């Protein structure tokens, strides 16, 4: 999978070079391309924002640098283009699974008061939000989406590790334990030491259900 990220602050994406995502890119399972929008500005100061028409606080990202960047890196519209925006549809595990099946994705990071609407009208396929709150820019949301999608790409993480995760079957994940069997007086539940896989599975299912009822009862109300 190829993921292209358009941003005014490319240095913010250094963490994507680390851990699982970094290793997946090194092995060729992923290709993450960070594009500096300023490189495409057609003014001598590489300015990418200006005051909004109609007045108001803050600055708005100009259409020309963004449009030129998109046309340069995705001339044939091979990528599914996503604008990270608080007014977009809320990102979910289901959405991540859908996007992970695509060959190419382009993520546009807004900043300041957002981007000129004409960029969205001319170039974007959809808008996605990571939650009902507002951040200073789209860089952190883009990293969330990139990380979530990347780990679902074939070969990045073992299939077994993806099976019983939170949201994989509509429930939150059960508690996990490892050595030592007793830590500061707290023991691992005996059923996990029993070797009875049937009972272990029953316990995990019951725990997932209980945790979901307590923390996210809304998930149990979905059709």
GROMACS .gro file of C-alpha atoms in nm:
model
  223
    1UNK     CA    1   0.000   0.000   0.000
    2UNK     CA    2   0.111   0.354  -0.076
    3UNK     CA    3   0.008   0.636   0.159
    4UNK     CA    4   0.084   0.994   0.060
    5UNK     CA    5   0.049   1.266   0.323
    6UNK     CA    6   0.033   1.635   0.230
    7UNK     CA    7   0.131   1.870   0.511
    8UNK     CA    8   0.288   2.204   0.600
    9UNK     CA    9   0.484   2.032   0.880
   10UNK     CA   10   0.655   1.717   0.745
   11UNK     CA   11   0.882   1.691   1.048
   12UNK     CA   12   0.583   1.594   1.259
   13UNK     CA   13   0.568   1.254   1.087
   14UNK     CA   14   0.903   1.124   1.211
   15UNK     CA   15   0.729   0.873   1.447
   16UNK     CA   16   0.600   0.682   1.144
   17UNK     CA   17   0.959   0.570   1.084
   18UNK     CA   18   0.963   0.381   1.415
   19UNK     CA   19   0.835   0.047   1.547
   20UNK     CA   20   0.598  -0.173   1.345
   21UNK     CA   21   0.511   0.086   1.080
   22UNK     CA   22   0.876   0.173   1.024
   23UNK     CA   23   0.973  -0.192   0.982
   24UNK     CA   24   0.684  -0.251   0.742
   25UNK     CA   25   0.805   0.035   0.526
   26UNK     CA   26   1.163  -0.092   0.532
   27UNK     CA   27   1.045  -0.436   0.419
   28UNK     CA   28   0.843  -0.291   0.131
   29UNK     CA   29   0.497  -0.378   0.267
   30UNK     CA   30   0.419  -0.006   0.297
   31UNK     CA   31   0.526   0.308   0.118
   32UNK     CA   32   0.467   0.630   0.311
   33UNK     CA   33   0.539   0.949   0.119
   34UNK     CA   34   0.543   1.277   0.313
   35UNK     CA   35   0.494   1.581   0.087
   36UNK     CA   36   0.568   1.938   0.196
   37UNK     CA   37   0.292   2.158   0.054
   38UNK     CA   38   0.521   2.464   0.073
   39UNK     CA   39   0.739   2.316  -0.200
   40UNK     CA   40   0.458   2.382  -0.447
   41UNK     CA   41   0.378   2.742  -0.357
   42UNK     CA   42   0.418   2.977  -0.654
   43UNK     CA   43   0.529   3.285  -0.461
   44UNK     CA   44   0.878   3.382  -0.356
   45UNK     CA   45   0.808   3.347   0.016
   46UNK     CA   46   0.642   3.002  -0.018
   47UNK     CA   47   0.333   3.145   0.150
   48UNK     CA   48   0.049   2.892   0.184
   49UNK     CA   49  -0.215   3.080   0.383
   50UNK     CA   50  -0.409   3.406   0.364
   51UNK     CA   51  -0.694   3.594   0.531
   52UNK     CA   52  -1.046   3.452   0.479
   53UNK     CA   53  -1.286   3.630   0.246
   54UNK     CA   54  -1.576   3.769   0.445
   55UNK     CA   55  -1.360   3.831   0.752
   56UNK     CA   56  -1.309   3.624   1.061
   57UNK     CA   57  -1.029   3.508   1.285
   58UNK     CA   58  -0.728   3.312   1.172
   59UNK     CA   59  -0.587   3.220   0.833
   60UNK     CA   60  -0.698   2.980   0.560
   61UNK     CA   61  -0.473   2.757   0.352
   62UNK     CA   62  -0.465   2.876  -0.010
   63UNK     CA   63  -0.584   2.648  -0.292
   64UNK     CA   64  -0.290   2.688  -0.531
   65UNK     CA   65  -0.012   2.519  -0.327
   66UNK     CA   66  -0.238   2.230  -0.228
   67UNK     CA   67  -0.380   2.184  -0.577
   68UNK     CA   68  -0.036   2.191  -0.736
   69UNK     CA   69   0.095   1.939  -0.484
   70UNK     CA   70  -0.193   1.699  -0.548
   71UNK     CA   71  -0.158   1.731  -0.925
   72UNK     CA   72   0.215   1.658  -0.895
   73UNK     CA   73   0.196   1.351  -0.672
   74UNK     CA   74  -0.136   1.203  -0.789
   75UNK     CA   75  -0.181   1.330  -1.144
   76UNK     CA   76  -0.407   1.044  -1.252
   77UNK     CA   77  -0.614   1.034  -0.932
   78UNK     CA   78  -0.493   0.682  -0.852
   79UNK     CA   79  -0.522   0.747  -0.479
   80UNK     CA   80  -0.836   0.773  -0.268
   81UNK     CA   81  -0.808   1.130  -0.140
   82UNK     CA   82  -0.906   1.214   0.217
   83UNK     CA   83  -0.915   1.553   0.389
   84UNK     CA   84  -0.864   1.526   0.765
   85UNK     CA   85  -1.143   1.748   0.899
   86UNK     CA   86  -1.352   1.777   1.219
   87UNK     CA   87  -1.662   1.802   1.001
   88UNK     CA   88  -1.596   1.468   0.830
   89UNK     CA   89  -1.742   1.127   0.906
   90UNK     CA   90  -1.600   0.979   1.227
   91UNK     CA   91  -1.316   0.732   1.172
   92UNK     CA   92  -1.379   0.377   1.291
   93UNK     CA   93  -1.227   0.030   1.278
   94UNK     CA   94  -1.473  -0.060   1.003
   95UNK     CA   95  -1.358   0.239   0.799
   96UNK     CA   96  -0.996   0.145   0.857
   97UNK     CA   97  -1.063  -0.204   0.726
   98UNK     CA   98  -1.224  -0.063   0.412
   99UNK     CA   99  -0.935   0.174   0.345
  100UNK     CA  100  -0.672  -0.094   0.410
  101UNK     CA  101  -0.794  -0.281   0.103
  102UNK     CA  102  -0.707   0.009  -0.128
  103UNK     CA  103  -0.377   0.033  -0.315
  104UNK     CA  104  -0.321   0.406  -0.268
  105UNK     CA  105  -0.445   0.668  -0.021
  106UNK     CA  106  -0.374   1.040  -0.005
  107UNK     CA  107  -0.425   1.227   0.324
  108UNK     CA  108  -0.445   1.607   0.326
  109UNK     CA  109  -0.365   1.781   0.654
  110UNK     CA  110  -0.534   2.115   0.705
  111UNK     CA  111  -0.401   2.376   0.945
  112UNK     CA  112  -0.498   2.712   1.094
  113UNK     CA  113  -0.870   2.769   1.016
  114UNK     CA  114  -0.873   2.501   0.746
  115UNK     CA  115  -0.836   2.492   0.369
  116UNK     CA  116  -1.006   2.681   0.086
  117UNK     CA  117  -1.332   2.498   0.009
  118UNK     CA  118  -1.238   2.477  -0.360
  119UNK     CA  119  -0.962   2.230  -0.272
  120UNK     CA  120  -1.223   1.999  -0.121
  121UNK     CA  121  -1.464   2.047  -0.411
  122UNK     CA  122  -1.202   1.990  -0.682
  123UNK     CA  123  -0.974   1.727  -0.535
  124UNK     CA  124  -1.104   1.539  -0.231
  125UNK     CA  125  -1.304   1.215  -0.228
  126UNK     CA  126  -1.413   1.236   0.135
  127UNK     CA  127  -1.355   1.405   0.470
  128UNK     CA  128  -1.270   1.209   0.784
  129UNK     CA  129  -1.266   1.313   1.150
  130UNK     CA  130  -1.097   1.123   1.433
  131UNK     CA  131  -1.346   1.247   1.692
  132UNK     CA  132  -1.583   1.518   1.805
  133UNK     CA  133  -1.317   1.772   1.898
  134UNK     CA  134  -1.093   2.024   1.720
  135UNK     CA  135  -0.713   2.010   1.695
  136UNK     CA  136  -0.463   2.269   1.572
  137UNK     CA  137  -0.411   2.078   1.248
  138UNK     CA  138  -0.466   1.756   1.057
  139UNK     CA  139  -0.122   1.608   1.121
  140UNK     CA  140  -0.206   1.409   1.434
  141UNK     CA  141  -0.533   1.276   1.286
  142UNK     CA  142  -0.345   1.176   0.970
  143UNK     CA  143  -0.095   0.982   1.180
  144UNK     CA  144  -0.379   0.804   1.360
  145UNK     CA  145  -0.544   0.705   1.032
  146UNK     CA  146  -0.210   0.603   0.878
  147UNK     CA  147  -0.116   0.386   1.175
  148UNK     CA  148  -0.459   0.223   1.201
  149UNK     CA  149  -0.475   0.143   0.829
  150UNK     CA  150  -0.114   0.030   0.800
  151UNK     CA  151  -0.137  -0.238   1.067
  152UNK     CA  152  -0.423  -0.400   0.873
  153UNK     CA  153  -0.222  -0.433   0.552
  154UNK     CA  154  -0.129  -0.795   0.476
  155UNK     CA  155   0.199  -0.894   0.638
  156UNK     CA  156   0.241  -0.592   0.864
  157UNK     CA  157   0.101  -0.775   1.169
  158UNK     CA  158   0.025  -1.144   1.202
  159UNK     CA  159  -0.337  -1.237   1.133
  160UNK     CA  160  -0.369  -1.397   1.478
  161UNK     CA  161  -0.289  -1.066   1.647
  162UNK     CA  162  -0.578  -0.897   1.468
  163UNK     CA  163  -0.843  -1.155   1.550
  164UNK     CA  164  -0.946  -1.068   1.907
  165UNK     CA  165  -0.878  -0.697   1.922
  166UNK     CA  166  -1.114  -0.432   2.047
  167UNK     CA  167  -1.390  -0.365   1.791
  168UNK     CA  168  -1.300  -0.675   1.586
  169UNK     CA  169  -1.629  -0.839   1.684
  170UNK     CA  170  -1.814  -0.538   1.820
  171UNK     CA  171  -1.672  -0.577   2.172
  172UNK     CA  172  -1.377  -0.431   2.359
  173UNK     CA  173  -1.078  -0.655   2.415
  174UNK     CA  174  -1.045  -0.879   2.722
  175UNK     CA  175  -0.764  -0.827   2.980
  176UNK     CA  176  -0.416  -0.957   2.894
  177UNK     CA  177  -0.157  -1.104   3.132
  178UNK     CA  178   0.203  -1.226   3.113
  179UNK     CA  179   0.482  -1.330   3.353
  180UNK     CA  180   0.513  -1.322   3.650
  181UNK     CA  181   0.203  -1.515   3.758
  182UNK     CA  182   0.184  -1.298   4.072
  183UNK     CA  183   0.279  -0.930   4.076
  184UNK     CA  184   0.252  -0.716   4.391
  185UNK     CA  185  -0.005  -0.955   4.532
  186UNK     CA  186  -0.220  -0.970   4.220
  187UNK     CA  187  -0.241  -1.313   4.056
  188UNK     CA  188  -0.321  -1.403   3.699
  189UNK     CA  189  -0.673  -1.555   3.680
  190UNK     CA  190  -0.643  -1.931   3.729
  191UNK     CA  191  -0.840  -2.012   3.414
  192UNK     CA  192  -0.558  -1.867   3.202
  193UNK     CA  193  -0.315  -2.112   3.362
  194UNK     CA  194  -0.545  -2.413   3.326
  195UNK     CA  195  -0.451  -2.513   2.972
  196UNK     CA  196  -0.822  -2.558   2.892
  197UNK     CA  197  -0.863  -2.351   2.575
  198UNK     CA  198  -1.241  -2.384   2.578
  199UNK     CA  199  -1.266  -2.234   2.927
  200UNK     CA  200  -1.011  -1.967   2.837
  201UNK     CA  201  -1.219  -1.861   2.539
  202UNK     CA  202  -1.536  -1.852   2.750
  203UNK     CA  203  -1.361  -1.639   3.014
  204UNK     CA  204  -1.228  -1.398   2.752
  205UNK     CA  205  -1.566  -1.360   2.590
  206UNK     CA  206  -1.733  -1.292   2.925
  207UNK     CA  207  -1.465  -1.037   3.014
  208UNK     CA  208  -1.501  -0.860   2.678
  209UNK     CA  209  -1.875  -0.837   2.726
  210UNK     CA  210  -1.842  -0.703   3.081
  211UNK     CA  211  -1.582  -0.441   2.983
  212UNK     CA  212  -1.795  -0.330   2.688
  213UNK     CA  213  -2.105  -0.298   2.908
  214UNK     CA  214  -1.907  -0.088   3.155
  215UNK     CA  215  -1.704   0.135   2.922
  216UNK     CA  216  -1.888   0.144   2.587
  217UNK     CA  217  -2.250   0.030   2.627
  218UNK     CA  218  -2.329   0.212   2.303
  219UNK     CA  219  -2.147  -0.062   2.110
  220UNK     CA  220  -2.398  -0.320   2.234
  221UNK     CA  221  -2.692  -0.117   2.103
  222UNK     CA  222  -2.576  -0.124   1.742
  223UNK     CA  223  -2.761  -0.342   1.492
   0.00000   0.00000   0.00000
